[in-house]
């Protein structure tokens, strides 16, 4: 502490000169005739006034010098993402561990530094200031923060560092303390480098400012956080199956933390009423600490309806994340499917194109068996299981000699047809009479008569005996024409603006001959030659339907560019065989993709109304979506209306309605599109049925799908500022962090000079004023009393 003068004009000589002049004037200029006590009194009063003026001109000051910590800000970033609710060490979760560490830090810094301002930032997908105070109120702030929610769906560790840098531009930063488990989960585009979030880059910028980052990693270490986890992955969203058909379901089982320990995997049906049934079970045994196992499970489709197919893997003790132990697919099981057995002899062109046509239809399960003619020594082939009743819905016999099957198995096949199995027999070198079927149990099943005199041996034929050779009466090209209208042969397809029918097909290169057509109820000749020779005859045997084709060269249709006609013919033949003729009527087809999506997404859907648009209530309804309504039925039962817009396609006679799903909570919901009122009908006059699809809204909290902590990232962030004092503190080292902050504050002191100048404050200013004014006022009063003024 010291004294100093701060004279006016910053010049002591000028101030002293003015003081001398004023004092001289006050003491030398006195009224005449004043002596004795009066003179001394006046001089005393003028002396006091002179002293007051001298103080004003010289301005004496008391100077005090002190070293104090500079005013600065400590930034504390706490993780408010949902992953903080995951387990940590012991019985507490990561949020509880963070709260305890924060309260310990607040207690250590409380009332320690009045020049230190503490700002607490919360961060998940972004950062925001949730509290700011001095050290005296820090404990209260810490307790209030501990009661906050932690439900952030993403984590961006760059956000608190960027916010701290912005604060550092206005106030010096002592440091940035980051509390987090290190799980860096963001939604930024992976393909755009400009949008990538790299907290290590931001940390280097913080370090360049001379500011350290102190990372406090929460949760178990990376090694310990690699806990047991079993997950179902890659299950397709949707399936379309047909009753009785067997379909393969493929998905992956991802395992971590279990080795040589079998895990049970199951597929479960859930119908629209919530009833469950086990579809299949499997067991997987991982051979390494982390492994992805591909699984293919055949399942048999149940009765028609809407189902959820749930693939799940058992939950193990110690799993912290169980939401990924199952995945759901939506299955539409329809009628109209069938299991088809196709038996063929030596492969020929027909079998290849026939298999291609049938393979195009998902509702048909095709089994192809090839029985080569060079295996004649092992005939008959054992096909007892294939011919058992109910095993297949349709059996197609290609160019296969009866000896390959034997009378016993052919009798089993005949019995199956009588019980409802359909039979289709194709033309060829070793079929019908040529194949020796005239004396087999199958002869009575066919709607055509056979002649055993045409029987050929089962082995390969000579060139002169082949079907279509010069010695065969049916060697000439054969033109097919419909004999009578029938669902099988009623086919017209569009091509290049025209319509293709039977007259436009290329001729068959050859065909078998039948002595005659059986006369029986239900027997019909569907195709014949221009000379009325039967080429395709259908009939019934017991409860089963039978179709006989004299030709075997429908492949020529496809090779001539008429693949649609070829495919349509075989489709309609199979559906007729199954007694499920294809019917075309007005329907609503509803499409929604994806069927599994997170709550932040809003997928589009399309409803297409095909058929006779004139049946709609408004002739302009093709452009008026008001004829239909869309609604979402939430799992809670609540209904939410959805807006749609519409377009019309005159070429396809269809109305397309489009809309977008609203925001919904996680769960299983349904989208329904239906006509408004009772005006919409099908072409047959029946009410137009609504269309409905189920979908799943997933919880988009990806934080909860990652159990492993990111302590390595936190260490890299702290290491990027090591030159400024950045380092990592474990939660049990908070006291060391407090000591480091306090030591940095001690090192960053500044010299504070406090100057108390006379007259600057109201007390000293009034004192001098009253001294000067009072002295002169009293002096003037005395002179007036003494008659000297």
mmCIF file of C-alpha atoms in Angstrom, residues 106-107 109-118 132-142:
data_model
loop_
_atom_site.group_PDB
_atom_site.id
_atom_site.type_symbol
_atom_site.label_atom_id
_atom_site.label_comp_id
_atom_site.label_asym_id
_atom_site.label_seq_id
_atom_site.Cartn_x
_atom_site.Cartn_y
_atom_site.Cartn_z
ATOM 1 C CA UNK A 106 -18.987 -28.964 -7.727
ATOM 2 C CA UNK A 107 -18.220 -29.617 -4.064
ATOM 3 C CA UNK A 109 -14.802 -25.993 -6.505
ATOM 4 C CA UNK A 110 -17.501 -24.472 -4.316
ATOM 5 C CA UNK A 111 -16.542 -20.971 -3.010
ATOM 6 C CA UNK A 112 -12.961 -21.547 -4.147
ATOM 7 C CA UNK A 113 -12.699 -18.788 -6.738
ATOM 8 C CA UNK A 114 -15.032 -15.824 -6.994
ATOM 9 C CA UNK A 115 -13.590 -14.842 -10.382
ATOM 10 C CA UNK A 116 -14.419 -18.206 -11.942
ATOM 11 C CA UNK A 117 -17.701 -18.510 -13.820
ATOM 12 C CA UNK A 118 -18.927 -22.050 -14.477
ATOM 13 C CA UNK A 132 -24.464 -20.966 -15.421
ATOM 14 C CA UNK A 133 -23.273 -19.740 -12.040
ATOM 15 C CA UNK A 134 -20.329 -18.787 -9.916
ATOM 16 C CA UNK A 135 -18.585 -21.338 -7.724
ATOM 17 C CA UNK A 136 -20.701 -20.308 -4.744
ATOM 18 C CA UNK A 137 -23.883 -21.655 -6.383
ATOM 19 C CA UNK A 138 -22.278 -24.562 -8.209
ATOM 20 C CA UNK A 139 -23.451 -27.286 -5.811
ATOM 21 C CA UNK A 140 -27.066 -26.174 -6.132
ATOM 22 C CA UNK A 141 -26.723 -26.170 -9.927
ATOM 23 C CA UNK A 142 -25.207 -29.682 -9.870
#
